[in-house]
Coordinates of N, CA and C in Angstrom, one line a residue:
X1 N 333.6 -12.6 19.6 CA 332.3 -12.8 20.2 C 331.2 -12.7 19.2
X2 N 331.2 -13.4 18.0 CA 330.2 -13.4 17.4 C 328.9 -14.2 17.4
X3 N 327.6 -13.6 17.7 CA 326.8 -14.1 18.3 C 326.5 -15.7 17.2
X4 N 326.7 -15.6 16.0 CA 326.4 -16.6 15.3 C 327.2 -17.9 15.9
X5 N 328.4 -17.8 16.8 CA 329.0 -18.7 17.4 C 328.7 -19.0 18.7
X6 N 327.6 -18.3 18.8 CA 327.6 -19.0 20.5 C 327.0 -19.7 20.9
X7 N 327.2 -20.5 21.8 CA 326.6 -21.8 22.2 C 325.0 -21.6 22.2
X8 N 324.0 -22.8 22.4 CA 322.6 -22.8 22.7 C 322.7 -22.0 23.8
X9 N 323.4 -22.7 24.6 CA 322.9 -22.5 26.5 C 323.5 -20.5 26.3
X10 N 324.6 -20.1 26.0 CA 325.1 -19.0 25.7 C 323.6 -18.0 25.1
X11 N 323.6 -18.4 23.8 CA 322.1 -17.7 23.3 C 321.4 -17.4 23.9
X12 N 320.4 -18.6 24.7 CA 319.2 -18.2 25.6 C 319.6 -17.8 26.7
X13 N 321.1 -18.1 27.3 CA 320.7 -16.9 28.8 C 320.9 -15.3 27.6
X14 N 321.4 -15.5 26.7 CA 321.6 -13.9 26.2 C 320.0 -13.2 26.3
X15 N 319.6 -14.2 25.6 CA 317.8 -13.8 25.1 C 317.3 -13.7 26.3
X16 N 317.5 -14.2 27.8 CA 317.0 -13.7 28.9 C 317.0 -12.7 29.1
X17 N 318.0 -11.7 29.1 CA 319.0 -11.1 29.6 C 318.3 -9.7 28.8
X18 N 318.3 -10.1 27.5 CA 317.6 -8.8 26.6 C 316.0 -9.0 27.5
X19 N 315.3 -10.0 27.2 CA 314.0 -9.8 27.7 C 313.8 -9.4 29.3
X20 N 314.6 -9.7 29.9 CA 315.1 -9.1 31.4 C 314.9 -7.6 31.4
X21 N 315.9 -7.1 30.3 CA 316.5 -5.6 30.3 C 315.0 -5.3 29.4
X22 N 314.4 -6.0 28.4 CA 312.9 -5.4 28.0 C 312.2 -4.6 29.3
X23 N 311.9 -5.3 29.9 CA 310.7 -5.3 30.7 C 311.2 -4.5 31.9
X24 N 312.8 -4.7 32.3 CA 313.2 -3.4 33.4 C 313.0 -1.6 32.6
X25 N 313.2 -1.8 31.5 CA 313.1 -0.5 30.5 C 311.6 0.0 30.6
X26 N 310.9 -0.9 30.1 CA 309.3 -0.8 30.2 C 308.7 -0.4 31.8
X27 N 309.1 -1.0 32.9 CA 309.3 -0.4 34.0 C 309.7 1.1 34.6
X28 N 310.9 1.0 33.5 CA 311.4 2.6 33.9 C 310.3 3.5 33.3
X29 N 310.2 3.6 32.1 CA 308.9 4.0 31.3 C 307.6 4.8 32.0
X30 N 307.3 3.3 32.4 CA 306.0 4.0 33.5 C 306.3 4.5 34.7
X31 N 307.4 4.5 35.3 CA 306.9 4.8 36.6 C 308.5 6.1 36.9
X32 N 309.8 5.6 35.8 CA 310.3 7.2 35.5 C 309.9 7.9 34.6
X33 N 309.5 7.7 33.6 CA 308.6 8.4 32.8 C 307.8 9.2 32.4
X34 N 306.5 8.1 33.4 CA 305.7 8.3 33.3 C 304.6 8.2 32.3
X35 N 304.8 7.2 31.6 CA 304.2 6.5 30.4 C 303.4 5.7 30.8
X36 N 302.1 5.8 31.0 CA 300.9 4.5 31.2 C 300.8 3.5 30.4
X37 N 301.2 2.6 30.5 CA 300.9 1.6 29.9 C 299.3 1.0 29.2
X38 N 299.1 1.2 27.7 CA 297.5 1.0 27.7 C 297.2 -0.9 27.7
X39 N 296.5 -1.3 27.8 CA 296.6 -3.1 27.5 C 297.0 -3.6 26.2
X40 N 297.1 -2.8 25.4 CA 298.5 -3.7 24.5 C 299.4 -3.5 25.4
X41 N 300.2 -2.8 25.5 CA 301.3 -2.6 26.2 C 301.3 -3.5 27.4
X42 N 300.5 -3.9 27.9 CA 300.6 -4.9 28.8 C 300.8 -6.2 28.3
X43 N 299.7 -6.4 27.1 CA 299.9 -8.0 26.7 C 301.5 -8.3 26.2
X44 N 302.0 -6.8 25.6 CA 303.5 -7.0 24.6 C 304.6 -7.4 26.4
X45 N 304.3 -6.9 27.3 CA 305.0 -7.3 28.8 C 305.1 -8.9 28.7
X46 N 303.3 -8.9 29.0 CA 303.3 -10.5 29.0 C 304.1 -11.5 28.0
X47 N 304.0 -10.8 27.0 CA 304.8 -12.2 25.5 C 306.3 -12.1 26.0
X48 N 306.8 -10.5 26.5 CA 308.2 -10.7 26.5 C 308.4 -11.5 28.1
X49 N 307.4 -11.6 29.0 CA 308.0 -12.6 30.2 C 307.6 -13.5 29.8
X50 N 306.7 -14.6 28.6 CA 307.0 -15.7 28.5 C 308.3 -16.1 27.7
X51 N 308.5 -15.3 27.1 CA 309.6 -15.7 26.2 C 311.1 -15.5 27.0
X52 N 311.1 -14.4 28.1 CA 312.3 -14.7 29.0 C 312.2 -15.5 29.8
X53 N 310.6 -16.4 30.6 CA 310.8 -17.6 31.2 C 311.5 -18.8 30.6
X54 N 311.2 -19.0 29.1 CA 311.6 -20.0 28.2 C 313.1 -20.2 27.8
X55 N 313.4 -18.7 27.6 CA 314.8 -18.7 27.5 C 315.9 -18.8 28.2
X56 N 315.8 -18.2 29.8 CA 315.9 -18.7 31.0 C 316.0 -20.5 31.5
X57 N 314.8 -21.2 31.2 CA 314.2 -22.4 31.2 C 315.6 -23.5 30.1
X58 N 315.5 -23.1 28.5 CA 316.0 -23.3 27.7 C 317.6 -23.1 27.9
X59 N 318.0 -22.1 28.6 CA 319.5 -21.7 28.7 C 320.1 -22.3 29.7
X60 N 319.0 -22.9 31.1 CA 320.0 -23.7 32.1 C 319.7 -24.7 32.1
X61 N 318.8 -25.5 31.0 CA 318.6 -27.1 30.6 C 319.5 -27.0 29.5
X62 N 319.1 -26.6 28.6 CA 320.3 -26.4 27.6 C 320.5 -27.8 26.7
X63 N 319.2 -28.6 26.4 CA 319.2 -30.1 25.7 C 319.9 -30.0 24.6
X64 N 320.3 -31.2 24.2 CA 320.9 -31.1 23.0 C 319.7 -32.2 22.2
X65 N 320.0 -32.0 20.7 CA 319.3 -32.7 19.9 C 317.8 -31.4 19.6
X66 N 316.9 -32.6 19.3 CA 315.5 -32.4 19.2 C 315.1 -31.5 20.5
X67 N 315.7 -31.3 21.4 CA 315.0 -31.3 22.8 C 314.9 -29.2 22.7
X68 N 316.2 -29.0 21.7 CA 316.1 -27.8 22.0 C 315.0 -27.0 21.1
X69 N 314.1 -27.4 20.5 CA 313.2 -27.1 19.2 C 312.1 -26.9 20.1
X70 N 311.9 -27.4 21.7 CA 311.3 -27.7 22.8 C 310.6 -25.9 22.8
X71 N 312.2 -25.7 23.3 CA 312.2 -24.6 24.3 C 312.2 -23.3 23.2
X72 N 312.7 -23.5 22.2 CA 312.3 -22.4 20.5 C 311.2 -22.7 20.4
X73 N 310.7 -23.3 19.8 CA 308.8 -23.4 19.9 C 308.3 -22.3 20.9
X74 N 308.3 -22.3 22.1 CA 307.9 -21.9 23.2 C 308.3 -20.5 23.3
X75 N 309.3 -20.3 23.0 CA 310.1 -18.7 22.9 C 309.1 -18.0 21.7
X76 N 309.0 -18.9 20.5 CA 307.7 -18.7 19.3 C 307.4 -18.1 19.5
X77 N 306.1 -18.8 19.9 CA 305.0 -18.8 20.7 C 305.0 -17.0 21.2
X78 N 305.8 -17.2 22.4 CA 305.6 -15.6 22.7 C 306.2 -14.7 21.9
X79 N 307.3 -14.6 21.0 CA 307.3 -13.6 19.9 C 306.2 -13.3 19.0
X80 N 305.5 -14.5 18.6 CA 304.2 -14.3 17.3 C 303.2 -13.8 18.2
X81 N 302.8 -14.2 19.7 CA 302.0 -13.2 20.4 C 302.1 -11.9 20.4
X82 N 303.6 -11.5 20.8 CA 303.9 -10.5 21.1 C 303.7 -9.8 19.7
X83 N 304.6 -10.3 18.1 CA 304.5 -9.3 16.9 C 302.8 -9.4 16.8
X84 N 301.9 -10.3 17.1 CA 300.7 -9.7 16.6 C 299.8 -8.3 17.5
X85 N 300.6 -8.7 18.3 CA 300.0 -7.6 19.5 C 300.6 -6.0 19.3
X86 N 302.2 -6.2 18.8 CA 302.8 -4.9 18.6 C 302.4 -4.3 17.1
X87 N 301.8 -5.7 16.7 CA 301.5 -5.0 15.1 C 300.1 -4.3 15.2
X88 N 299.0 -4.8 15.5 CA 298.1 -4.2 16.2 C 298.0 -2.8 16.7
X89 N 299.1 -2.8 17.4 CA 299.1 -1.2 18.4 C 299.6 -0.6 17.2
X90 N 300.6 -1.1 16.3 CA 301.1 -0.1 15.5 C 300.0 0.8 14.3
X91 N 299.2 -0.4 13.6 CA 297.8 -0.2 13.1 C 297.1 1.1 13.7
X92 N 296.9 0.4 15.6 CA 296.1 1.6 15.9 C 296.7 3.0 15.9
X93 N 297.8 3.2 16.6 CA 298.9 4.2 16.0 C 298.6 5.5 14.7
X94 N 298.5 4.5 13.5 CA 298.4 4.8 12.1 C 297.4 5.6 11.8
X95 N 296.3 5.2 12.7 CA 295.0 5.5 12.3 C 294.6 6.9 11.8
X96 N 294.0 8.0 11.1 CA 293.9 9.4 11.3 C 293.0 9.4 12.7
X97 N 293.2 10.6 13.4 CA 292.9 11.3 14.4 C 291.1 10.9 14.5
X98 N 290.2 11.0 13.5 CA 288.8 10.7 13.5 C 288.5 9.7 13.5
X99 N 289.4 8.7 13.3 CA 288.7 7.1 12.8 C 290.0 6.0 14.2
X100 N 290.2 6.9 15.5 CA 290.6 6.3 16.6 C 289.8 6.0 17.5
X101 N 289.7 4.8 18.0 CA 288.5 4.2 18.9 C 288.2 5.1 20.2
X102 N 287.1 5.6 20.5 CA 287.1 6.2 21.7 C 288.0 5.0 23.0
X103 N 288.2 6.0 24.4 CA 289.0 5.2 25.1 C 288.2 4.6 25.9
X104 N 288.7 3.5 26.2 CA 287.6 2.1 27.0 C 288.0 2.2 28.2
X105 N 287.3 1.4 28.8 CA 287.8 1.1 30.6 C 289.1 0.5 31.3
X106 N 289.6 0.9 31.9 CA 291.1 0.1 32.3 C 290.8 -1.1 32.1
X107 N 292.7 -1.7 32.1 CA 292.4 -3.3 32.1 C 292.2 -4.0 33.4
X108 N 292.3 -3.4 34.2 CA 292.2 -3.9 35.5 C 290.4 -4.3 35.7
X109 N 289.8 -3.1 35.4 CA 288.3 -3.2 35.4 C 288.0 -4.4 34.1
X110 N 288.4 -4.5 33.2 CA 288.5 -5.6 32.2 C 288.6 -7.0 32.9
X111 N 289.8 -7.1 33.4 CA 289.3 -8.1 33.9 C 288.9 -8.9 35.1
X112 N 288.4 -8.0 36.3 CA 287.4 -8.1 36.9 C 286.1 -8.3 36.4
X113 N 285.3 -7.8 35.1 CA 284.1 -7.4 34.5 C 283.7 -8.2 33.3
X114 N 284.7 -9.0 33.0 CA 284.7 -9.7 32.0 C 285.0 -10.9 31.9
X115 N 284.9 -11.7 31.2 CA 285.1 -13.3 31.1 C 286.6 -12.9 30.2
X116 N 287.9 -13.9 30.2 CA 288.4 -14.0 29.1 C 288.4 -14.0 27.9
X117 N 287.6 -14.4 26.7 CA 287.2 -14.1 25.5 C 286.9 -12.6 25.2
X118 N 285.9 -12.0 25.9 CA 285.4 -10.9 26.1 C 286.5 -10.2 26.2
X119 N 287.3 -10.1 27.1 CA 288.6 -9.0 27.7 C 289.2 -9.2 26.5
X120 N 290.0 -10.5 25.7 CA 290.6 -9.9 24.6 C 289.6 -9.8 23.4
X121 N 288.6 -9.6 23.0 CA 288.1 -9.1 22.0 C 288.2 -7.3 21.8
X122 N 287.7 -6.8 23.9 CA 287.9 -5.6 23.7 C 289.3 -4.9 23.8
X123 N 290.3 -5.7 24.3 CA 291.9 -5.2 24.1 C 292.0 -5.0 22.9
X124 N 291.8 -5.8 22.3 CA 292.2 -6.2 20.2 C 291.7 -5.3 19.8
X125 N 290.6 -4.9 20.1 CA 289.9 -4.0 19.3 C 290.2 -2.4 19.5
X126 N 291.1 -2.3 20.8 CA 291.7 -1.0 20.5 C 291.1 0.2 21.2
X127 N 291.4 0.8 21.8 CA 290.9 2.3 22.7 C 292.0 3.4 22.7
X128 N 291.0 4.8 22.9 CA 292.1 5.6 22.1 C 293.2 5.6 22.9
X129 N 293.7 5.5 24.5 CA 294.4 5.3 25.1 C 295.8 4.3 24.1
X130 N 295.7 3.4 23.6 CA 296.4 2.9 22.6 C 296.8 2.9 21.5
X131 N 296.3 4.3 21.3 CA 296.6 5.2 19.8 C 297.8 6.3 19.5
X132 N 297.8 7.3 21.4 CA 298.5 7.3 21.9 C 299.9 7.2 21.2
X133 N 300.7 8.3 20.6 CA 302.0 7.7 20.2 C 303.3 9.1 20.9
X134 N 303.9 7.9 21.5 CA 305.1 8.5 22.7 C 306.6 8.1 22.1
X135 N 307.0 8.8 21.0 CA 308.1 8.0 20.6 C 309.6 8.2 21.3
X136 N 310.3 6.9 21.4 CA 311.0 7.2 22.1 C 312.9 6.8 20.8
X137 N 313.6 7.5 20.6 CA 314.5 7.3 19.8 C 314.0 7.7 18.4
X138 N 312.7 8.3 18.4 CA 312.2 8.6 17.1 C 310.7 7.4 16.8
X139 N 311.2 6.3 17.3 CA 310.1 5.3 16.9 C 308.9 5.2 18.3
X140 N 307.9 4.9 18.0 CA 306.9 4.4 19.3 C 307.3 3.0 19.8
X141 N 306.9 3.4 21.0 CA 307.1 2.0 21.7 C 307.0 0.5 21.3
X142 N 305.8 0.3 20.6 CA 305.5 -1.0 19.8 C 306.3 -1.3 18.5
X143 N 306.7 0.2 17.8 CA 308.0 -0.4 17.1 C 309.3 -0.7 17.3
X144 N 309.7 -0.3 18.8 CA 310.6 -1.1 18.9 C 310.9 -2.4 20.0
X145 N 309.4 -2.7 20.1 CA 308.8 -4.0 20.8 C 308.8 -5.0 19.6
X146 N 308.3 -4.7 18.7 CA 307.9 -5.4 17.0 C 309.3 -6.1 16.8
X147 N 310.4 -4.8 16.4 CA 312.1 -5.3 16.4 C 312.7 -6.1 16.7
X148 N 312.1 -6.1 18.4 CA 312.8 -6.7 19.5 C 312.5 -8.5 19.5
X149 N 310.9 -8.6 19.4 CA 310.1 -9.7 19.2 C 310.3 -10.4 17.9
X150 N 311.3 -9.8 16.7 CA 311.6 -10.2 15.5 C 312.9 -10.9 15.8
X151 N 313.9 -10.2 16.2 CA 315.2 -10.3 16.9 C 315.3 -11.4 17.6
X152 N 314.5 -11.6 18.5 CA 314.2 -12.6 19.8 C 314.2 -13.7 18.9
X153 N 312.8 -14.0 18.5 CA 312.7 -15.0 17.6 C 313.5 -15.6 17.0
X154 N 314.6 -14.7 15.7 CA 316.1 -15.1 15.4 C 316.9 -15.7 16.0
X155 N 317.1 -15.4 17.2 CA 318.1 -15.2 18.0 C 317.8 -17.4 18.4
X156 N 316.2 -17.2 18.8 CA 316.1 -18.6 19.3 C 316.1 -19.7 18.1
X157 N 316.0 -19.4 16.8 CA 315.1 -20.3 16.2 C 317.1 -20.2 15.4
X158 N 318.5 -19.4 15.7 CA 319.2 -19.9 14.9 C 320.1 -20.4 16.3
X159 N 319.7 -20.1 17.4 CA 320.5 -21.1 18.6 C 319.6 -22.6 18.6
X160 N 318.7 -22.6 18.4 CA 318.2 -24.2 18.2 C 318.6 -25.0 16.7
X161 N 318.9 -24.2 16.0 CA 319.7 -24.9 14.4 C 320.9 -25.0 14.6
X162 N 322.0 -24.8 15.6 CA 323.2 -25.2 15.4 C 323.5 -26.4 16.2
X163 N 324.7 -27.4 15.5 CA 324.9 -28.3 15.4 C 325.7 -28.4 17.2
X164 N 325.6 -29.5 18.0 CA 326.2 -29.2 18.6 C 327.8 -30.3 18.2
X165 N 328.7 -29.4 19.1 CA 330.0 -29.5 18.6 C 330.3 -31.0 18.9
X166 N 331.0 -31.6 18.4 CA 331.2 -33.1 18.6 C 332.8 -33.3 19.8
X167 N 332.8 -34.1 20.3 CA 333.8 -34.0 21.0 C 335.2 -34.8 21.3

């Protein structure tokens, strides 16, 4: 069962399946937990459900040729969201204790209150709610979202490079 052998369609339900179990984990988190999620932590939710719709999407079309560079692109896509969003949190993380953004208004109130541009300039920009570091295995959350979003990406970008088998 070595993963460098497995089929496309094999791969992306796998990559589902992790991003499935992401986001059930992240679930447990908050609500067994008790971990609040600050809005990174939301946006890193959102990259890993586009990237498990895609993979999902990708794994029961399953194109051969060009077609599957389709559904990798798109898996991209939400990993480079997601590493810029986990890298970010990590940043804020880092910061010394005095030079952490005071904490801002929920995101719920964000985006009721705000136009889109606006809501993510002040996500990006960080509140101390997102500085916040809860490690879990030794590492914070976003580093092992960063991992996960590196991994993912691999996972799609060497299931769309392999040849399909001739018959």
């Amino acid at each position: 069962m070595n993963p460098l052998h497995w089929s496309y369609r094999i791969s992306f339900l796998v990559g589902f399946l992790i991003c499935a179990g992401l986001l059930g984990f992240a679930l447990y988190a908050e609500y067994g937990l008790g971990m609040t999620p600050c809005p990174l932590c939301v946006f890193q939710r959102i990259a890993f459900l586009f990237m498990a719709l895609f993979f999902l999407l990708g794994g029961l079309h399953a194109p051969r040729g060009n077609g599957r560079w389709a559904y990798a692109g798109l898996v991209l896509a939400g990993a480079v969201g997601g590493i810029v969003t986990a890298g970010r949190h990590l940043w804020l993380q880092s910061l010394p204790a005095d030079q952490v953004p005071s904490c801002g208004p929920g995101l719920g109130y964000m985006l009721d209150a705000f136009p889109l541009s606006k809501l993510l300039k002040l996500v990006f920009t960080g509140s101390g709610e997102c500085a916040k570091v809860e490690p879990i295995l030794g590492l914070p959350m976003p580093a092992w979202s960063l991992l996960w979003f590196i991994a993912l990406a691999v996972l799609a970008v060497v299931a769309a490079r392999r040849r399909v088998a001739s018959k």
